[in-house]
Amino acid sequence: MAVLTFREALNQAMQEEMERDQNVFLMGEEVAEYDGAYKVSQGLLKKFGPRRIIDTPISEGGFAGIGIGAAMVGLRPIVEFMTFSFSLVAIDQIVNNAANMRYMSGGQFSVPIVFRGSSGMAGCLAATHSHRLEAWYAQIPGLTVVMPSTPANAKGLLKSAIRSDDPVVFIEHEVLYHERAEVPDGDHLIPIGKAEIKREGGDVTLITYSRSLKATLAAAETLALDGVQAEVIDLRTIRPLDLETLLTSVVKTHRAVIVEEDWPYCGLGAGISDRITQRVFDELDAPIRRVASKDAPIPYNKAMEQSMLPSVERITAAVRDVMYR
Amino acid sequence: MPIEVTMPKLSPTMETGVIAQWLVKVGDTVKEGDPLADIETDKATMQMKSYDDGVIALLDRAAGDEVALGQRVLVLAKKGEDPKAVAQSMAGAKAGGAGEKPAAKSAAAATSSNGNGKQAEPVAVEVAPGGRVKSTPLARKIAAASSVDVSRVTGSGPGGRVIRADVEAYLKAKPAAAPPLSRPAARGGERIPHTRMRKTIAQRMLAAKQAAPEIHVMIEPRVDRLVAAREELNRGLARENIKLSLGDFVTKAVAMALRAHPALNASYEPDAIVRHGDINIGIAVALDEGLIVPVLQNADQLGLREIRVQSEAIAKAARAGSLTSEQLTGGTFTISNLGMFGTRQFDAILNLPEVAILAVGAAERRPVVEGNQIVPGTVMTLNLTADHRAVDGATAALFLRTLKGMLEEPAAMLL
């Protein structure tokens, strides 16, 4: 196993899939000549040429639509948004066309496309460039939403996403791009829709994903010093939700805290909390607590931005709350 | 979690305290040791001090109010808590169930009367307005599976919420429960959910039976002279529309006898027996939905006429549900009388923490041995139940001998 950065793992996944299947191609702003705004597509133009690594104008609505059309006629496009904040101008294509095409055509068309790119509060990007849109996309039937947390997951999930016959919204966190970890060589596939238990524990279930996994695992270690054994679950796929893994854990621990970087109101944790409560209400010994970003626009100021994020302190406080200690 | 401050025990014998004056107001910041109020106890006016730091969120009682031990008087918001929000959320649910009709004393009051100025956290049984016990779904599930009434479990969660650990601790403390004695009502029957009063009665009676090793001591005084004295007095009182009952004489005699036998006018507490200065007689009153024990304060200082008037007033208030907390608290000895139903004799269960209760049967004509002859006479059977942890057989017998003497020779009560 090689030690790769998160961006190298994504790059490897795309290379391997493009080598495996000639219908796969990459399209987006600066992905070719500039090797990608975040260097995720480094070297791909050289290797696969301008027919398969395509620079687009700044026109997300346009190239998202081109990608969907290409997918409908048999290609497997990867559409890169420089950041998912910019996907807002393409959301009509993603939500109305990509998500609904199989349904509205009575199964005549499928849309095997991956929309991928960076996202999240990544340091002084300010209010318009720091969006976390996972809850928006996760609400749409017809879309798969994936958010990897480690280089190995990034590779394995992106390969599965590219092979999916339906549209996948693949959201990478910008601050994770430089994370280094071991990544399995070759055909490493992680199934979509399967969460991962990152740490076992019997006292409380901590549910998280993407960048928040780090703070959550750190909080779990802090809590362990106090004798609280937290089970940490990395969702990996946001939609479809691996509810069974969550329920098994909550039935064991009888309490849950959801850690998410999106906004609290109508955020991802609200939907997850609802599903848990509906299914195992009688197992809960405390209300489900959520640690989300604060309910305000994301500030440019770095210290203020930091204070918005789910922190170890906020997570441990929420856990103590549901543990009644 | 906000701190509920209850009426502290500022004198060994106090059962209630009167708030003479508040020394704080809502919004004030207090530190541990700061005076909160001047409290008139049965002995003196004393300062009630804070055991915690915080901001006064809520004052439950006004100056002049008499408050039973363990009843909440104020709520402190702790650091980081918004006093206004605390006041809003805590305004209804008062510790000790003030405003309800407790049968005898509420569990919370009874519990905390053992402590000194307890700022209860966790509270004994916190009941939200409407009598709802806060509990988690898991706690309710475990309780239901074990046939435990969650309202009997002490909640340690926020606001007294019963959580899993509380139910488990409760089950551990109790021997394995018998299988549930529950069955659907047979045809034509009905299933009557417990009222708050029924639950309290069940809880307190069971607690008394579990905690106190009882002894029963009986006397059968001949009450011909008492009956005659009653008729004579009632003739004189007829124009005032007052009619003394035999029960009133028993109340008077018990109060006088307690003065001579303070060991029976007492409470049993874990570390001491508390002999009370006042003689306050609780009179059990049967209601449609249960029973309640209003209290005749300082009964030994009342004449028969006052005993009759006040007994009638508290019985009426009990039936109307308008008893004040003063009329419900401070009892030191209880009388339960079923004589009016023709009952000859019965046993009563202790009204803890009181150490004795007297069960009074009907006065009836019976054959009596007088010298070597059997003659008709009027006799009553009175059965004393005493807590043997505090009262020994001979102590009870001596008290009953005095009582018997007074009932057989009513003039002795004048002594």
XYZ file of C-alpha atoms in Angstrom:
740
model
C 0.000 0.000 0.000
C 1.297 3.417 -0.932
C 1.001 6.491 1.224
C -0.853 9.072 -0.850
C -2.434 12.428 -0.292
C -6.196 12.704 -0.598
C -5.787 14.529 -3.959
C -3.382 11.866 -5.217
C -5.857 9.150 -4.241
C -8.599 10.893 -6.238
C -6.202 11.331 -9.142
C -5.314 7.638 -9.010
C -8.995 6.652 -8.952
C -9.721 8.726 -12.073
C -6.599 7.442 -13.875
C -7.452 3.816 -13.144
C -11.057 4.222 -14.227
C -10.086 6.095 -17.399
C -7.639 3.335 -18.229
C -10.270 0.699 -17.522
C -13.139 2.365 -19.434
C -12.581 4.658 -22.436
C -16.032 6.226 -21.972
C -14.836 7.977 -18.813
C -13.717 11.583 -19.300
C -13.100 14.658 -17.114
C -14.501 18.113 -17.755
C -14.345 21.356 -15.796
C -12.674 24.697 -15.186
C -8.846 24.513 -15.280
C -8.802 20.715 -15.096
C -6.544 20.281 -18.142
C -3.827 22.852 -18.892
C -3.585 24.045 -15.277
C -3.759 20.471 -13.841
C -6.790 21.458 -11.750
C -7.337 24.347 -9.357
C -6.488 21.942 -6.502
C -4.193 19.739 -8.616
C -6.536 16.792 -8.390
C -6.213 16.239 -12.154
C -2.431 16.639 -12.185
C -0.882 14.930 -15.199
C -4.140 13.686 -16.639
C -4.052 15.911 -19.745
C -0.580 14.643 -20.572
C -1.700 11.069 -20.137
C -5.149 11.052 -21.721
C -5.061 14.057 -24.076
C -7.502 16.914 -24.692
C -10.331 14.658 -25.932
C -10.772 13.187 -22.462
C -9.477 15.981 -20.222
C -11.475 19.043 -21.197
C -11.127 22.634 -20.021
C -14.447 24.492 -19.959
C -15.372 28.151 -19.765
C -16.692 29.508 -16.477
C -20.176 28.178 -17.201
C -21.203 25.531 -14.665
C -24.799 25.377 -15.880
C -23.558 24.768 -19.424
C -20.946 22.086 -18.823
C -23.064 20.289 -16.224
C -25.783 20.062 -18.883
C -23.310 18.883 -21.537
C -22.139 16.205 -19.115
C -25.686 15.006 -18.477
C -26.367 14.823 -22.216
C -23.122 12.880 -22.772
C -24.065 10.468 -19.977
C -27.503 9.917 -21.507
C -25.913 8.742 -24.744
C -23.463 6.344 -23.126
C -20.398 8.220 -21.876
C -19.331 8.374 -18.228
C -18.441 11.987 -17.537
C -16.707 13.304 -14.443
C -17.718 16.946 -14.077
C -15.474 18.905 -11.726
C -16.786 21.982 -9.964
C -13.886 24.110 -8.754
C -15.976 24.280 -5.629
C -19.466 23.025 -4.915
C -20.335 26.604 -4.004
C -20.316 27.163 -7.773
C -22.624 24.206 -8.375
C -25.428 26.503 -7.262
C -25.550 27.959 -10.787
C -25.838 24.399 -12.167
C -28.314 23.117 -9.629
C -31.180 23.081 -12.117
C -29.208 20.669 -14.315
C -28.252 18.467 -11.354
C -31.621 18.395 -9.621
C -34.062 18.593 -12.513
C -32.211 16.750 -15.240
C -29.587 14.427 -13.774
C -31.689 13.261 -10.841
C -34.965 12.852 -12.728
C -33.959 11.615 -16.175
C -34.182 7.890 -15.440
C -37.563 8.365 -13.767
C -39.123 10.707 -16.311
C -37.956 8.743 -19.324
C -39.466 5.596 -17.903
C -36.028 4.021 -17.673
C -35.040 4.765 -21.288
C -32.155 6.939 -20.184
C -29.747 6.635 -17.303
C -27.290 9.341 -16.280
C -23.990 7.736 -15.203
C -22.252 10.981 -14.219
C -20.096 12.097 -11.331
C -20.220 15.710 -10.186
C -17.179 16.234 -8.000
C -15.235 19.069 -6.465
C -14.185 20.777 -3.286
C -16.473 22.112 -0.615
C -16.724 23.343 2.930
C -15.268 25.912 5.264
C -11.651 25.834 4.196
C -10.122 28.986 5.602
C -10.897 32.581 4.662
C -13.076 31.735 1.682
C -15.885 33.826 3.128
C -19.638 33.457 2.882
C -20.135 32.712 -0.817
C -17.292 30.183 -1.242
C -17.693 28.118 1.937
C -20.961 26.350 1.265
C -21.716 22.871 2.548
C -24.518 21.695 0.277
C -24.668 18.034 1.264
C -28.104 18.385 2.856
C -29.415 20.141 -0.279
C -28.353 17.363 -2.627
C -29.082 14.563 -0.153
C -32.724 15.575 -0.189
C -33.146 14.754 -3.875
C -34.421 11.279 -4.823
C -32.394 10.140 -7.791
C -29.068 11.473 -6.554
C -26.342 9.598 -4.730
C -24.277 11.798 -2.402
C -20.823 10.699 -1.294
C -18.413 12.484 1.076
C -15.118 10.701 1.717
C -13.065 11.392 4.842
C -9.742 9.669 4.125
C -7.490 9.100 1.076
C -8.378 5.395 0.984
C -12.088 6.167 1.094
C -11.617 8.892 -1.511
C -10.111 6.439 -3.978
C -12.439 3.532 -3.303
C -15.594 5.635 -3.335
C -14.687 7.677 -6.418
C -14.060 4.482 -8.393
C -17.466 3.157 -7.281
C -19.065 6.503 -8.134
C -17.617 6.471 -11.646
C -18.966 2.941 -12.146
C -22.432 3.887 -10.859
C -25.126 3.990 -13.525
C -26.811 6.913 -11.779
C -25.699 10.456 -10.981
C -23.366 10.823 -8.021
C -22.648 14.072 -6.209
C -19.127 13.468 -4.908
C -18.187 16.169 -2.411
C -14.539 16.520 -1.391
C -13.506 18.696 1.532
C -10.892 21.238 0.545
C -8.932 20.974 3.797
C -8.560 17.221 3.319
C -6.709 17.432 -0.033
C -3.289 17.390 1.611
C -4.112 14.623 4.108
C -1.752 11.667 3.712
C -2.547 8.052 4.496
C -2.162 4.570 3.141
C -4.240 3.823 0.077
C -4.699 0.287 -1.279
C -3.143 -0.194 -4.707
C -5.101 -1.247 -7.761
C -8.772 -1.971 -7.925
C -9.803 -0.732 -4.483
C -13.573 -0.304 -4.444
C -15.690 0.825 -1.511
C -19.391 0.119 -1.883
C -21.698 3.120 -1.990
C -24.227 3.199 0.851
C -21.998 1.629 3.466
C -20.864 3.496 6.565
C -17.663 2.651 8.411
C -17.202 2.213 12.156
C -13.966 4.085 12.761
C -13.840 3.461 16.485
C -15.823 1.053 18.590
C -17.413 2.000 21.881
C -20.433 1.167 23.951
C -21.410 4.434 25.613
C -22.428 6.829 22.863
C -22.691 6.817 19.063
C -20.978 9.690 17.265
C -22.159 10.003 13.670
C -20.127 12.125 11.298
C -18.607 12.379 7.828
C -15.957 14.125 5.762
C -13.753 16.674 7.498
C -15.631 16.497 10.839
C -14.390 12.939 11.343
C -11.062 14.275 12.613
C -12.543 16.439 15.351
C -14.953 13.649 16.246
C -12.192 11.061 16.651
C -10.169 13.540 18.719
C -13.223 14.142 20.911
C -13.641 10.394 21.321
C -10.060 10.129 22.604
C -10.642 12.993 25.025
C -13.799 11.323 26.278
C -11.994 8.013 26.701
C -9.782 9.692 29.303
C -12.976 10.253 31.275
C -14.048 6.660 30.803
C -16.601 7.373 28.077
C -16.221 4.964 25.168
C -17.611 6.567 22.037
C -18.409 4.653 18.884
C -17.512 6.787 15.878
C -19.263 6.141 12.595
C -18.118 7.697 9.320
C -21.138 7.831 7.021
C -19.043 8.008 3.815
C -22.246 7.913 1.747
C -24.775 10.568 2.696
C -27.509 9.240 0.400
C -28.495 6.417 0.506
C -27.976 6.450 4.267
C -26.594 3.293 5.887
C -29.303 3.380 8.522
C -28.786 -0.205 9.673
C -25.228 0.488 10.846
C -26.460 3.552 12.741
C -29.350 1.719 14.352
C -27.206 -1.228 15.423
C -24.890 1.174 17.164
C -27.611 3.290 18.787
C -29.391 0.181 20.061
C -26.092 -0.681 21.727
C -25.263 2.761 23.157
C -28.764 4.262 23.604
C -27.561 7.759 22.725
C -26.300 9.580 19.670
C -24.553 12.806 18.747
C -24.375 13.861 15.102
C -21.409 15.984 14.061
C -21.842 17.900 10.807
C -20.291 20.937 9.210
C -23.483 22.145 7.576
C -25.957 24.531 9.134
C -28.155 23.273 11.957
C -31.615 24.128 10.652
C -32.834 21.470 8.204
C -29.267 20.187 8.154
C -28.194 16.646 7.483
C -28.304 15.692 11.156
C -31.957 16.670 11.371
C -32.877 14.075 8.769
C -30.630 11.412 10.283
C -31.948 12.111 13.776
C -35.495 11.764 12.479
C -34.790 8.365 10.934
C -33.180 7.052 14.108
C -35.984 8.373 16.293
C -38.656 6.848 14.061
C -37.058 3.432 14.182
C -35.634 3.038 17.695
C -37.366 5.650 19.837
C -37.666 3.248 22.742
C -33.933 2.646 22.797
C -33.026 6.286 23.406
C -31.951 7.312 26.872
C -31.379 10.925 25.878
C -32.433 13.280 23.100
C -30.223 13.010 20.001
C -27.870 15.975 19.979
C -26.361 17.674 16.941
C -23.139 19.603 16.672
C -23.327 21.625 13.466
C -21.793 24.888 12.291
C -23.310 27.970 13.834
C -26.463 29.318 12.224
C -24.964 32.312 10.422
C -23.176 33.210 7.182
C -19.584 31.979 7.180
C -17.241 34.826 8.152
C -14.027 35.656 6.297
C -12.121 36.255 9.537
C -10.167 33.110 10.313
C -10.749 33.045 14.078
C -14.444 33.679 13.604
C -14.623 30.968 10.967
C -12.927 28.513 13.322
C -15.496 29.305 16.006
C -18.275 28.245 13.607
C -16.946 24.709 13.200
C -17.815 21.659 15.255
C -14.870 21.544 17.666
C -13.598 18.918 20.084
C -14.955 21.075 22.916
C -18.427 21.343 21.398
C -18.533 17.641 20.619
C -17.425 16.557 24.102
C -19.913 18.977 25.670
C -22.739 17.460 23.629
C -21.642 13.961 24.594
C -21.517 14.877 28.286
C -24.994 16.253 27.867
C -26.444 13.021 26.514
C -24.415 11.003 29.047
C -25.846 13.120 31.893
C -22.359 13.745 33.262
C -29.254 22.453 35.410
C -30.907 25.136 37.509
C -30.925 24.661 41.268
C -34.228 24.350 43.071
C -33.874 25.761 46.544
C -36.289 24.349 49.075
C -37.388 25.394 52.550
C -34.495 24.357 54.789
C -34.739 22.810 58.218
C -33.514 25.636 60.420
C -34.667 24.188 63.708
C -34.789 20.576 64.738
C -38.509 20.618 65.228
C -39.679 22.892 62.445
C -42.044 21.413 59.897
C -42.783 24.646 58.104
C -41.135 28.030 57.850
C -42.663 31.431 57.251
C -40.832 33.695 54.838
C -40.577 36.796 57.001
C -38.716 38.767 54.374
C -36.950 38.130 51.091
C -33.378 39.461 51.102
C -32.996 38.931 47.342
C -35.055 39.659 44.259
C -35.285 38.093 40.799
C -32.160 38.919 38.818
C -29.861 39.225 41.845
C -26.536 37.430 41.683
C -25.819 35.418 44.832
C -22.768 33.592 46.089
C -22.539 30.613 48.376
C -23.216 31.798 51.908
C -25.188 34.901 50.899
C -28.430 35.364 52.863
C -31.564 34.680 50.796
C -34.407 35.281 53.249
C -35.374 35.672 56.875
C -37.354 32.610 57.907
C -39.569 32.394 60.956
C -39.317 28.926 62.366
C -41.200 27.524 65.309
C -38.355 28.747 67.474
C -36.890 31.932 66.052
C -36.334 34.041 62.970
C -33.273 32.799 61.156
C -31.443 33.540 57.935
C -31.658 31.097 55.071
C -28.366 31.089 53.193
C -27.458 30.045 49.680
C -25.476 26.843 49.218
C -24.574 27.748 45.634
C -23.572 30.552 43.312
C -26.088 31.732 40.748
C -28.671 34.246 39.648
C -32.147 34.314 41.188
C -34.441 33.188 38.377
C -37.681 32.671 40.230
C -39.159 33.358 43.657
C -42.026 30.937 44.228
C -43.349 32.384 47.451
C -44.119 35.833 48.787
C -43.127 37.249 52.136
C -45.607 36.032 54.731
C -46.099 32.629 53.115
C -45.767 29.574 55.285
C -43.903 26.850 53.444
C -43.414 23.225 54.373
C -39.927 21.748 54.555
C -38.762 20.548 51.175
C -41.155 22.751 49.238
C -39.421 24.856 46.641
C -39.121 28.551 47.445
C -36.840 29.765 44.664
C -34.864 28.699 41.613
C -31.240 29.661 40.994
C -29.909 29.824 37.440
C -26.344 28.576 37.340
C -23.499 30.162 35.416
C -24.225 30.072 31.703
C -27.950 29.604 32.164
C -30.380 32.303 31.134
C -32.388 33.225 34.239
C -35.389 34.252 32.143
C -35.469 30.961 30.268
C -34.993 29.096 33.528
C -37.863 30.992 35.108
C -40.083 30.190 32.180
C -39.301 26.491 32.118
C -39.356 25.999 35.877
C -42.333 28.153 36.744
C -44.868 25.342 36.804
C -43.110 22.374 38.327
C -42.493 23.022 41.965
C -40.550 20.501 43.975
C -42.713 18.892 46.533
C -45.780 19.208 44.392
C -47.074 22.452 45.841
C -50.583 23.195 44.707
C -51.527 19.542 44.509
C -53.602 17.733 47.042
C -51.037 15.460 48.605
C -52.417 12.574 50.633
C -50.564 13.140 53.853
C -47.255 14.696 52.794
C -45.805 14.492 49.333
C -42.921 12.154 48.823
C -40.495 14.935 48.042
C -41.338 16.837 51.192
C -41.074 13.734 53.291
C -37.704 12.887 51.803
C -36.105 16.242 52.192
C -37.374 16.823 55.703
C -34.556 14.521 56.683
C -31.888 16.820 55.319
C -30.757 20.236 56.295
C -31.848 22.961 53.905
C -31.476 20.648 51.016
C -30.900 22.267 47.621
C -31.995 19.171 45.921
C -30.090 18.037 42.842
C -31.258 15.499 41.844
C -34.779 16.063 43.064
C -36.796 13.252 44.557
C -39.641 12.888 42.115
C -40.164 15.853 39.896
C -43.540 15.959 38.343
C -44.276 18.318 35.514
C -47.530 20.279 35.522
C -50.294 17.813 34.902
C -48.629 15.120 36.961
C -46.355 13.856 34.172
C -43.088 12.254 35.175
C -40.259 13.131 32.810
C -38.448 10.053 31.580
C -36.526 8.839 28.564
C -38.077 6.344 26.146
C -35.492 3.738 27.142
C -36.166 4.262 30.845
C -39.896 3.792 30.229
C -39.269 0.672 28.162
C -37.119 -0.941 30.856
C -39.556 0.121 33.558
C -42.517 -1.314 31.660
C -40.703 -4.606 31.067
C -40.074 -4.887 34.800
C -43.533 -3.657 35.825
C -42.062 -0.630 37.544
C -44.023 2.600 37.762
C -41.528 5.224 36.550
C -43.145 7.785 38.819
C -41.657 5.853 41.731
C -38.146 6.120 40.374
C -35.995 9.066 41.371
C -34.820 10.896 38.256
C -31.222 12.073 38.075
C -31.398 13.653 34.611
C -32.044 17.327 33.838
C -35.200 18.560 35.562
C -35.568 15.224 37.349
C -35.770 13.226 34.110
C -35.769 9.496 34.817
C -33.034 7.863 32.741
C -32.022 4.252 32.236
C -29.470 4.294 35.060
C -32.174 5.424 37.499
C -34.509 2.570 36.611
C -31.663 0.067 36.801
C -30.597 1.384 40.197
C -34.192 1.153 41.364
C -34.492 -2.439 40.174
C -31.183 -3.337 41.782
C -32.249 -1.853 45.089
C -35.468 -3.822 45.050
C -35.669 -7.580 45.360
C -36.815 -9.324 42.186
C -40.304 -8.142 41.508
C -43.181 -10.565 41.530
C -44.817 -11.106 38.155
C -47.180 -8.262 37.358
C -50.529 -8.584 39.049
C -52.278 -7.061 36.114
C -55.090 -8.501 34.144
C -57.669 -7.005 31.861
C -60.890 -6.086 33.605
C -63.398 -8.916 33.389
C -66.549 -8.339 31.379
C -68.505 -5.454 32.804
C -65.530 -4.305 34.866
C -63.433 -1.240 34.410
C -59.818 -0.282 34.708
C -59.253 2.895 36.682
C -55.880 4.543 36.045
C -54.144 5.721 39.203
C -54.705 9.301 40.184
C -51.864 11.252 41.700
C -53.500 10.803 45.116
C -53.817 7.051 44.643
C -50.167 6.812 43.686
C -49.142 8.813 46.713
C -51.231 6.673 49.028
C -49.803 3.498 47.521
C -46.282 4.778 47.758
C -46.526 6.043 51.315
C -48.376 3.043 52.697
C -45.925 0.637 51.068
C -42.983 2.703 52.277
C -44.330 2.618 55.835
C -44.826 -1.140 55.753
C -41.361 -1.651 54.319
C -39.524 0.731 56.610
C -41.190 0.412 59.983
C -41.429 -2.695 62.163
C -44.843 -2.128 63.690
C -46.341 -3.077 66.973
C -50.047 -2.969 67.733
C -51.331 -2.247 71.216
C -55.028 -2.164 71.996
C -57.248 -0.688 74.714
C -60.982 -1.040 75.240
C -62.038 1.821 77.475
C -65.525 1.877 78.924
C -66.928 5.202 77.829
C -70.306 5.464 79.586
C -69.199 8.593 81.419
C -67.814 10.073 78.244
C -71.089 9.427 76.443
C -72.965 11.055 79.293
C -70.629 14.061 79.358
C -71.043 14.437 75.613
C -74.828 14.439 75.849
C -74.721 17.004 78.614
C -72.337 19.298 76.782
C -74.255 18.971 73.538
C -77.459 20.080 75.241
C -75.696 23.299 76.180
C -74.136 23.704 72.738
C -77.347 23.040 70.818
C -78.190 26.723 70.517
C -74.776 27.351 68.961
C -75.556 24.563 66.520
C -72.480 22.680 67.647
C -72.578 18.953 68.212
C -69.524 17.287 69.730
C -68.706 13.808 68.489
C -67.049 11.039 70.442
C -64.181 11.470 68.017
C -63.664 15.014 69.282
C -63.230 13.676 72.802
C -60.738 11.129 71.502
C -58.812 13.887 69.751
C -58.749 15.968 72.908
C -57.728 13.007 75.052
C -54.989 11.945 72.635
C -53.587 15.471 72.569
C -53.561 15.640 76.367
C -52.035 12.174 76.672
C -49.305 13.063 74.180
C -48.288 15.924 76.398
C -47.551 13.401 79.119
C -45.916 10.948 76.697
C -43.718 12.931 74.276
C -42.135 9.708 72.984
C -45.314 9.158 70.956
C -45.326 12.719 69.600
C -42.208 12.217 67.568
C -40.598 11.513 64.208
C -38.133 8.779 63.435
C -35.190 10.030 61.382
C -32.162 8.007 60.303
C -29.861 9.450 62.930
C -32.235 10.556 65.661
C -35.694 10.519 67.115
C -37.147 13.995 66.995
C -39.611 14.778 69.768
C -41.840 17.619 68.641
C -42.654 20.632 70.756
C -46.081 21.142 69.273
C -48.854 18.603 69.342
C -50.455 18.684 65.911
C -53.018 15.973 65.324
C -53.647 14.732 61.811
C -57.209 13.583 61.229
C -57.633 11.115 58.378
C -60.514 12.194 56.131
C -62.012 9.774 53.630
C -62.670 11.210 50.170
C -64.277 9.660 47.127
C -60.895 9.419 45.429
C -58.820 8.399 48.443
C -57.951 9.921 51.730
C -56.158 12.927 53.083
C -54.820 13.888 56.479
C -55.396 17.533 57.372
C -53.856 18.694 60.623
C -55.275 20.291 63.773
C -52.440 22.525 64.888
C -51.676 22.669 68.631
C -54.601 20.397 69.396
C -53.587 20.144 73.057
C -54.324 23.827 73.443
C -57.795 23.588 71.930
C -61.012 23.127 73.846
C -63.591 20.614 72.658
C -65.590 23.352 70.986
C -62.568 24.509 68.926
C -61.701 20.928 68.128
C -65.211 20.379 66.752
C -65.279 23.649 64.801
C -61.804 23.197 63.358
C -62.283 19.494 62.588
C -65.421 20.335 60.682
C -63.654 23.143 58.812
C -60.711 20.999 57.716
C -62.926 18.072 56.746
C -65.023 20.422 54.643
C -61.922 21.959 53.059
C -60.577 18.467 52.396
C -63.715 17.485 50.522
C -63.688 20.772 48.625
C -60.018 20.318 47.778
C -59.232 23.692 49.294
C -56.844 22.707 52.073
C -53.962 25.104 52.534
C -50.421 23.828 52.893
C -50.578 24.904 56.537
C -53.557 22.612 57.054
C -51.645 19.735 55.488
C -48.280 19.981 57.132
C -46.760 19.743 60.545
C -48.672 16.717 61.823
C -47.029 14.928 64.727
C -49.574 12.159 65.402
C -52.465 10.797 63.348
C -55.933 9.563 64.263
C -57.951 7.405 61.918
C -61.567 6.903 62.942
C -63.914 4.400 61.295
C -66.349 4.347 64.230
C -69.005 6.194 62.264
C -69.261 3.171 59.967
C -69.912 0.826 62.897
C -66.428 -0.680 62.641
C -65.480 -2.351 65.895
C -61.731 -2.390 65.485
C -59.034 -2.091 62.837
C -55.333 -1.462 62.349
C -53.923 1.682 60.761
C -50.668 1.975 58.843
C -48.144 4.530 60.081
C -48.043 7.989 58.551
C -44.248 8.269 58.380
C -42.175 9.876 59.753
C -44.637 10.001 62.656
C -44.023 7.140 65.062
C -47.626 6.286 65.945
C -51.179 6.311 64.661
C -54.392 5.531 66.522
C -57.233 3.536 64.934
C -60.586 4.349 66.542
C -63.583 2.001 66.371
C -67.220 2.579 67.201
C -68.548 3.002 70.737
C -70.924 0.125 71.199
C -72.946 -1.515 73.909
C -71.174 -4.641 75.131
C -71.326 -6.917 78.149
C -68.902 -5.611 80.742
C -67.648 -7.354 83.870
C -68.276 -5.117 86.873
C -67.157 -6.704 90.140
C -68.537 -10.196 89.790
C -71.411 -9.216 87.531
C -71.863 -8.839 83.841
C -73.551 -5.545 83.072
C -74.259 -3.643 79.842
C -71.758 -0.872 79.146
C -70.484 1.324 76.294
C -67.039 0.321 75.119
C -64.701 1.502 72.371
C -61.760 -0.336 70.864
C -58.715 1.786 70.142
C -55.746 0.241 68.421
C -52.391 1.974 68.425
C -49.863 1.222 65.678
C -46.371 2.287 66.669
C -42.988 2.235 64.924
C -40.915 -0.096 67.065
C -37.734 1.550 65.851
C -38.752 4.508 68.011
C -41.408 3.245 70.405
C -41.184 0.168 72.612
C -44.186 -1.836 73.761
C -44.138 -0.542 77.299
C -43.901 3.065 76.105
C -46.948 2.530 73.952
C -48.779 0.781 76.778
C -48.112 3.636 79.206
C -49.452 6.149 76.714
C -52.566 4.051 76.193
C -53.078 3.691 79.933
C -53.161 7.485 80.244
C -55.481 7.713 77.249
C -57.775 5.053 78.664
C -57.945 6.872 81.972
C -58.982 10.103 80.268
C -61.624 8.445 78.128
C -63.079 6.549 81.071
C -62.928 9.558 83.373
C -63.291 12.617 81.129
C -62.877 15.007 84.030
C -59.233 13.868 84.175
C -58.658 15.836 81.003
C -59.174 18.953 83.013
C -56.138 18.187 85.141
